[in-house]
Amino acid sequence: MTVDVSRRALLRGRFDRTASLRPPWACDESVFTAHCTQCADCLQACETGIIVRDAGGFPQVDFHRGECTFCQACVAVCDAPVFRDPERYPPWPQVAEIGQTCLGPQGIYCRSCGESCEAGAIRFVFNAHRVPEPRVDTEACTGCGACVAICPTQAITVGPPMPSRREEAP
Ligand code: SF4
Ligand code: SF4
Ligand code: SF4
């Protein structure tokens, strides 16, 4: 089996926040799409129902449907060689990012994302409007996506961290 794990391909997949987000512990994109049979067993196994098909028929995570509990059911049900060993690797390098439609910078009080984050990865600082404004602690963020659907302005996305953050993550 030939596996394309060139650094260029790795970086392109890791830092492209617009790419389909595969289930946790998924191998690199070229390996995943080469071996995933699109059987949809992982869609059925996911306890929170966040795995859907992307435009090409491959599984992707949609955090607007819920959060990842890291239950590993998707990995366990899959017969294809498209997942890393959960006992040896972290689920993914994904972290939350808060975009420009966040209410805080606009002077409107909102703590919805912080209240949804069990990891305590969202901290609030006070801005010129004297209202709390969220900041993501990327070291504490697990990329679970629980903060995505709760945001009233859809300001939060979860995707690969910027190169300056976790470039060394496996
Ligand atoms: S269970 Fe495995 S082979 Fe089937 S769709 Fe999911 S990732 Fe692909
Ligand atoms: S780890 Fe569990 S909750 Fe997360 S995508 Fe897989 S099956 Fe769904
Ligand atoms: S993705 Fe999960 S851990 Fe990260 S900030 Fe959102 S709720 Fe917290």
PDB file of C-alpha atoms and ligand atoms in Angstrom:
ATOM      1  CA  MET A   1       0.000   0.000   0.000  1.00  0.00           C
ATOM      2  CA  THR A   2       1.420   3.376  -0.999  1.00  0.00           C
ATOM      3  CA  VAL A   3       0.601   6.143   1.418  1.00  0.00           C
ATOM      4  CA  ASP A   4       0.951   9.809   0.511  1.00  0.00           C
ATOM      5  CA  VAL A   5       2.115  11.439   3.700  1.00  0.00           C
ATOM      6  CA  SER A   6       4.244  14.168   2.154  1.00  0.00           C
ATOM      7  CA  ARG A   7       4.624  17.186   4.398  1.00  0.00           C
ATOM      8  CA  ARG A   8       3.020  19.379   1.757  1.00  0.00           C
ATOM      9  CA  ALA A   9      -0.097  17.222   1.599  1.00  0.00           C
ATOM     10  CA  LEU A  10      -0.166  16.974   5.366  1.00  0.00           C
ATOM     11  CA  LEU A  11      -0.014  20.714   5.825  1.00  0.00           C
ATOM     12  CA  ARG A  12      -2.558  21.387   3.101  1.00  0.00           C
ATOM     13  CA  GLY A  13      -5.068  19.094   4.803  1.00  0.00           C
ATOM     14  CA  ARG A  14      -4.234  20.192   8.309  1.00  0.00           C
ATOM     15  CA  PHE A  15      -4.534  23.927   7.848  1.00  0.00           C
ATOM     16  CA  ASP A  16      -7.396  24.146   5.355  1.00  0.00           C
ATOM     17  CA  ARG A  17     -10.356  25.083   7.565  1.00  0.00           C
ATOM     18  CA  THR A  18     -12.755  24.836   4.595  1.00  0.00           C
ATOM     19  CA  ALA A  19     -12.000  21.142   3.933  1.00  0.00           C
ATOM     20  CA  SER A  20     -14.410  18.418   5.044  1.00  0.00           C
ATOM     21  CA  LEU A  21     -13.760  17.508   8.672  1.00  0.00           C
ATOM     22  CA  ARG A  22     -13.429  13.736   8.853  1.00  0.00           C
ATOM     23  CA  PRO A  23     -14.408  11.797  11.989  1.00  0.00           C
ATOM     24  CA  PRO A  24     -11.926  11.815  14.879  1.00  0.00           C
ATOM     25  CA  TRP A  25      -8.794   9.674  14.532  1.00  0.00           C
ATOM     26  CA  ALA A  26      -9.183   9.719  10.738  1.00  0.00           C
ATOM     27  CA  CYS A  27      -5.985   9.159   8.776  1.00  0.00           C
ATOM     28  CA  ASP A  28      -4.665  11.828   6.434  1.00  0.00           C
ATOM     29  CA  GLU A  29      -7.075  12.822   3.692  1.00  0.00           C
ATOM     30  CA  SER A  30      -5.408  10.923   0.858  1.00  0.00           C
ATOM     31  CA  VAL A  31      -5.410   7.698   2.876  1.00  0.00           C
ATOM     32  CA  PHE A  32      -8.946   8.213   4.094  1.00  0.00           C
ATOM     33  CA  THR A  33     -10.492   8.815   0.686  1.00  0.00           C
ATOM     34  CA  ALA A  34      -8.447   6.026  -0.896  1.00  0.00           C
ATOM     35  CA  HIS A  35      -9.744   3.375   1.492  1.00  0.00           C
ATOM     36  CA  CYS A  36     -13.105   4.526   2.848  1.00  0.00           C
ATOM     37  CA  THR A  37     -15.811   2.438   1.125  1.00  0.00           C
ATOM     38  CA  GLN A  38     -18.563   4.955   1.920  1.00  0.00           C
ATOM     39  CA  CYS A  39     -20.473   2.160   3.666  1.00  0.00           C
ATOM     40  CA  ALA A  40     -21.967   4.685   6.122  1.00  0.00           C
ATOM     41  CA  ASP A  41     -21.568   2.396   9.136  1.00  0.00           C
ATOM     42  CA  CYS A  42     -19.936   5.243  11.049  1.00  0.00           C
ATOM     43  CA  LEU A  43     -22.924   7.485  10.339  1.00  0.00           C
ATOM     44  CA  GLN A  44     -25.178   4.911  11.973  1.00  0.00           C
ATOM     45  CA  ALA A  45     -22.815   4.299  14.903  1.00  0.00           C
ATOM     46  CA  CYS A  46     -22.331   7.910  15.956  1.00  0.00           C
ATOM     47  CA  GLU A  47     -24.235   8.446  19.195  1.00  0.00           C
ATOM     48  CA  THR A  48     -24.720  12.153  18.604  1.00  0.00           C
ATOM     49  CA  GLY A  49     -25.521  11.861  14.905  1.00  0.00           C
ATOM     50  CA  ILE A  50     -22.905  14.344  13.789  1.00  0.00           C
ATOM     51  CA  ILE A  51     -21.455  12.280  10.948  1.00  0.00           C
ATOM     52  CA  VAL A  52     -23.013  12.970   7.564  1.00  0.00           C
ATOM     53  CA  ARG A  53     -21.974  12.437   3.963  1.00  0.00           C
ATOM     54  CA  ASP A  54     -20.043  15.178   2.202  1.00  0.00           C
ATOM     55  CA  ALA A  55     -20.644  16.083  -1.437  1.00  0.00           C
ATOM     56  CA  GLY A  56     -18.427  13.207  -2.534  1.00  0.00           C
ATOM     57  CA  GLY A  57     -20.189  10.643  -0.343  1.00  0.00           C
ATOM     58  CA  PHE A  58     -17.463  10.410   2.296  1.00  0.00           C
ATOM     59  CA  PRO A  59     -18.231  10.865   6.003  1.00  0.00           C
ATOM     60  CA  GLN A  60     -17.687  14.284   7.507  1.00  0.00           C
ATOM     61  CA  VAL A  61     -18.505  15.823  10.875  1.00  0.00           C
ATOM     62  CA  ASP A  62     -21.247  18.448  11.084  1.00  0.00           C
ATOM     63  CA  PHE A  63     -21.122  20.243  14.430  1.00  0.00           C
ATOM     64  CA  HIS A  64     -24.399  22.019  13.698  1.00  0.00           C
ATOM     65  CA  ARG A  65     -26.011  18.673  14.566  1.00  0.00           C
ATOM     66  CA  GLY A  66     -24.240  18.247  17.895  1.00  0.00           C
ATOM     67  CA  GLU A  67     -20.890  17.567  19.503  1.00  0.00           C
ATOM     68  CA  CYS A  68     -18.329  14.788  19.444  1.00  0.00           C
ATOM     69  CA  THR A  69     -18.147  12.831  22.712  1.00  0.00           C
ATOM     70  CA  PHE A  70     -15.023  10.976  21.545  1.00  0.00           C
ATOM     71  CA  CYS A  71     -16.837   7.697  22.203  1.00  0.00           C
ATOM     72  CA  GLN A  72     -14.789   6.004  19.445  1.00  0.00           C
ATOM     73  CA  ALA A  73     -17.855   4.199  18.058  1.00  0.00           C
ATOM     74  CA  CYS A  74     -17.075   5.409  14.539  1.00  0.00           C
ATOM     75  CA  VAL A  75     -13.588   3.973  14.752  1.00  0.00           C
ATOM     76  CA  ALA A  76     -14.744   0.676  16.250  1.00  0.00           C
ATOM     77  CA  VAL A  77     -17.403   0.010  13.617  1.00  0.00           C
ATOM     78  CA  CYS A  78     -15.165   0.698  10.621  1.00  0.00           C
ATOM     79  CA  ASP A  79     -13.559  -2.222   8.802  1.00  0.00           C
ATOM     80  CA  ALA A  80     -11.429  -0.052   6.503  1.00  0.00           C
ATOM     81  CA  PRO A  81      -7.867   1.078   7.325  1.00  0.00           C
ATOM     82  CA  VAL A  82      -8.825   4.730   7.601  1.00  0.00           C
ATOM     83  CA  PHE A  83      -8.419   5.435  11.327  1.00  0.00           C
ATOM     84  CA  ARG A  84      -5.457   5.802  13.650  1.00  0.00           C
ATOM     85  CA  ASP A  85      -5.279   3.827  16.879  1.00  0.00           C
ATOM     86  CA  PRO A  86      -7.195   5.819  19.544  1.00  0.00           C
ATOM     87  CA  GLU A  87      -4.963   4.312  22.203  1.00  0.00           C
ATOM     88  CA  ARG A  88      -1.880   5.856  20.626  1.00  0.00           C
ATOM     89  CA  TYR A  89      -3.022   9.101  19.025  1.00  0.00           C
ATOM     90  CA  PRO A  90      -5.163  12.092  19.947  1.00  0.00           C
ATOM     91  CA  PRO A  91      -8.468  12.342  18.046  1.00  0.00           C
ATOM     92  CA  TRP A  92      -7.463  15.332  15.938  1.00  0.00           C
ATOM     93  CA  PRO A  93      -5.709  18.712  16.081  1.00  0.00           C
ATOM     94  CA  GLN A  94      -8.972  20.674  15.532  1.00  0.00           C
ATOM     95  CA  VAL A  95      -9.737  23.704  17.658  1.00  0.00           C
ATOM     96  CA  ALA A  96     -12.540  26.235  17.812  1.00  0.00           C
ATOM     97  CA  GLU A  97     -12.186  29.654  16.242  1.00  0.00           C
ATOM     98  CA  ILE A  98     -14.513  32.566  16.944  1.00  0.00           C
ATOM     99  CA  GLY A  99     -15.364  34.719  13.935  1.00  0.00           C
ATOM    100  CA  GLN A 100     -16.411  38.290  13.358  1.00  0.00           C
ATOM    101  CA  THR A 101     -20.139  37.786  13.895  1.00  0.00           C
ATOM    102  CA  CYS A 102     -19.586  37.104  17.615  1.00  0.00           C
ATOM    103  CA  LEU A 103     -21.848  39.399  19.635  1.00  0.00           C
ATOM    104  CA  GLY A 104     -19.273  40.372  22.257  1.00  0.00           C
ATOM    105  CA  PRO A 105     -17.154  42.640  20.041  1.00  0.00           C
ATOM    106  CA  GLN A 106     -20.385  44.332  18.964  1.00  0.00           C
ATOM    107  CA  GLY A 107     -21.172  45.276  22.535  1.00  0.00           C
ATOM    108  CA  ILE A 108     -23.919  42.669  23.042  1.00  0.00           C
ATOM    109  CA  TYR A 109     -23.821  40.417  26.104  1.00  0.00           C
ATOM    110  CA  CYS A 110     -23.580  36.684  25.335  1.00  0.00           C
ATOM    111  CA  ARG A 111     -21.868  33.809  27.130  1.00  0.00           C
ATOM    112  CA  SER A 112     -23.542  30.921  25.286  1.00  0.00           C
ATOM    113  CA  CYS A 113     -20.355  29.339  23.977  1.00  0.00           C
ATOM    114  CA  GLY A 114     -18.614  29.473  27.325  1.00  0.00           C
ATOM    115  CA  GLU A 115     -21.534  27.809  29.074  1.00  0.00           C
ATOM    116  CA  SER A 116     -21.446  24.934  26.563  1.00  0.00           C
ATOM    117  CA  CYS A 117     -17.730  24.227  26.934  1.00  0.00           C
ATOM    118  CA  GLU A 118     -17.090  21.461  29.461  1.00  0.00           C
ATOM    119  CA  ALA A 119     -13.347  21.739  28.879  1.00  0.00           C
ATOM    120  CA  GLY A 120     -13.345  25.310  30.139  1.00  0.00           C
ATOM    121  CA  ALA A 121     -11.520  26.363  27.001  1.00  0.00           C
ATOM    122  CA  ILE A 122     -13.460  29.577  26.439  1.00  0.00           C
ATOM    123  CA  ARG A 123     -12.432  32.482  28.615  1.00  0.00           C
ATOM    124  CA  PHE A 124     -13.942  35.952  28.601  1.00  0.00           C
ATOM    125  CA  VAL A 125     -12.198  39.289  28.594  1.00  0.00           C
ATOM    126  CA  PHE A 126     -13.881  42.666  28.870  1.00  0.00           C
ATOM    127  CA  ASN A 127     -13.654  44.979  25.873  1.00  0.00           C
ATOM    128  CA  ALA A 128     -14.195  48.685  25.215  1.00  0.00           C
ATOM    129  CA  HIS A 129     -17.968  48.094  25.308  1.00  0.00           C
ATOM    130  CA  ARG A 130     -17.530  46.683  28.842  1.00  0.00           C
ATOM    131  CA  VAL A 131     -19.133  43.390  27.834  1.00  0.00           C
ATOM    132  CA  PRO A 132     -17.432  39.969  27.950  1.00  0.00           C
ATOM    133  CA  GLU A 133     -15.734  38.811  24.763  1.00  0.00           C
ATOM    134  CA  PRO A 134     -14.784  35.141  24.308  1.00  0.00           C
ATOM    135  CA  ARG A 135     -11.278  33.853  23.685  1.00  0.00           C
ATOM    136  CA  VAL A 136     -10.441  30.221  22.887  1.00  0.00           C
ATOM    137  CA  ASP A 137      -7.615  28.596  24.817  1.00  0.00           C
ATOM    138  CA  THR A 138      -6.324  26.396  21.998  1.00  0.00           C
ATOM    139  CA  GLU A 139      -4.327  24.251  24.386  1.00  0.00           C
ATOM    140  CA  ALA A 140      -7.438  23.365  26.381  1.00  0.00           C
ATOM    141  CA  CYS A 141      -9.814  23.099  23.422  1.00  0.00           C
ATOM    142  CA  THR A 142     -10.562  19.499  22.404  1.00  0.00           C
ATOM    143  CA  GLY A 143     -12.347  20.453  19.190  1.00  0.00           C
ATOM    144  CA  CYS A 144     -15.512  18.749  20.427  1.00  0.00           C
ATOM    145  CA  GLY A 145     -17.712  21.307  18.654  1.00  0.00           C
ATOM    146  CA  ALA A 146     -20.195  21.759  21.500  1.00  0.00           C
ATOM    147  CA  CYS A 147     -19.892  25.523  21.151  1.00  0.00           C
ATOM    148  CA  VAL A 148     -20.794  25.601  17.442  1.00  0.00           C
ATOM    149  CA  ALA A 149     -24.558  24.998  17.359  1.00  0.00           C
ATOM    150  CA  ILE A 150     -25.232  27.002  20.520  1.00  0.00           C
ATOM    151  CA  CYS A 151     -23.864  30.254  19.071  1.00  0.00           C
ATOM    152  CA  PRO A 152     -26.771  32.517  18.049  1.00  0.00           C
ATOM    153  CA  THR A 153     -24.794  34.093  15.221  1.00  0.00           C
ATOM    154  CA  GLN A 154     -22.969  30.985  13.931  1.00  0.00           C
ATOM    155  CA  ALA A 155     -19.689  32.701  14.719  1.00  0.00           C
ATOM    156  CA  ILE A 156     -17.776  29.570  15.688  1.00  0.00           C
ATOM    157  CA  THR A 157     -16.042  27.107  13.411  1.00  0.00           C
ATOM    158  CA  VAL A 158     -13.912  24.126  14.331  1.00  0.00           C
ATOM    159  CA  GLY A 159     -11.002  23.255  12.127  1.00  0.00           C
ATOM    160  CA  PRO A 160      -7.269  22.803  11.920  1.00  0.00           C
ATOM    161  CA  PRO A 161      -5.234  25.145  14.096  1.00  0.00           C
ATOM    162  CA  MET A 162      -3.079  27.808  12.541  1.00  0.00           C
ATOM    163  CA  PRO A 163       0.545  26.752  11.864  1.00  0.00           C
ATOM    164  CA  SER A 164       1.822  28.681  14.853  1.00  0.00           C
ATOM    165  CA  ARG A 165      -0.286  26.621  17.224  1.00  0.00           C
ATOM    166  CA  ARG A 166      -0.024  22.813  16.975  1.00  0.00           C
ATOM    167  CA  GLU A 167       2.160  22.219  13.941  1.00  0.00           C
ATOM    168  CA  GLU A 168       3.871  19.338  15.683  1.00  0.00           C
ATOM    169  CA  ALA A 169       0.657  17.413  16.438  1.00  0.00           C
ATOM    170  CA  PRO A 170       0.678  13.851  14.972  1.00  0.00           C
TER     171      PRO A 170
HETATM  172  S1  SF4 B   1     -17.404   3.058   8.496  1.00  0.00           S
HETATM  173 FE1  SF4 B   1     -15.330   3.383   7.642  1.00  0.00          FE
HETATM  174  S2  SF4 B   1     -15.479   2.700   5.471  1.00  0.00           S
HETATM  175 FE2  SF4 B   1     -17.580   3.012   6.224  1.00  0.00          FE
HETATM  176  S3  SF4 B   1     -18.104   5.132   5.638  1.00  0.00           S
HETATM  177 FE3  SF4 B   1     -17.312   5.216   7.752  1.00  0.00          FE
HETATM  178  S4  SF4 B   1     -15.100   5.631   7.530  1.00  0.00           S
HETATM  179 FE4  SF4 B   1     -15.856   4.949   5.517  1.00  0.00          FE
HETATM  180  S1  SF4 B   2     -16.196   9.565  18.418  1.00  0.00           S
HETATM  181 FE1  SF4 B   2     -18.371   9.051  18.829  1.00  0.00          FE
HETATM  182  S2  SF4 B   2     -19.444  11.043  18.924  1.00  0.00           S
HETATM  183 FE2  SF4 B   2     -17.435  11.425  17.909  1.00  0.00          FE
HETATM  184  S3  SF4 B   2     -17.852  11.237  15.688  1.00  0.00           S
HETATM  185 FE3  SF4 B   2     -17.169   9.191  16.409  1.00  0.00          FE
HETATM  186  S4  SF4 B   2     -19.078   8.071  16.904  1.00  0.00           S
HETATM  187 FE4  SF4 B   2     -19.594  10.299  16.776  1.00  0.00          FE
HETATM  188  S1  SF4 B   3     -14.742  22.998  20.536  1.00  0.00           S
HETATM  189 FE1  SF4 B   3     -15.365  22.077  22.547  1.00  0.00          FE
HETATM  190  S2  SF4 B   3     -13.549  22.311  23.889  1.00  0.00           S
HETATM  191 FE2  SF4 B   3     -13.255  23.718  22.111  1.00  0.00          FE
HETATM  192  S3  SF4 B   3     -14.059  25.712  22.783  1.00  0.00           S
HETATM  193 FE3  SF4 B   3     -15.773  24.633  21.739  1.00  0.00          FE
HETATM  194  S4  SF4 B   3     -16.910  23.536  23.387  1.00  0.00           S
HETATM  195 FE4  SF4 B   3     -14.871  24.145  24.220  1.00  0.00          FE
END
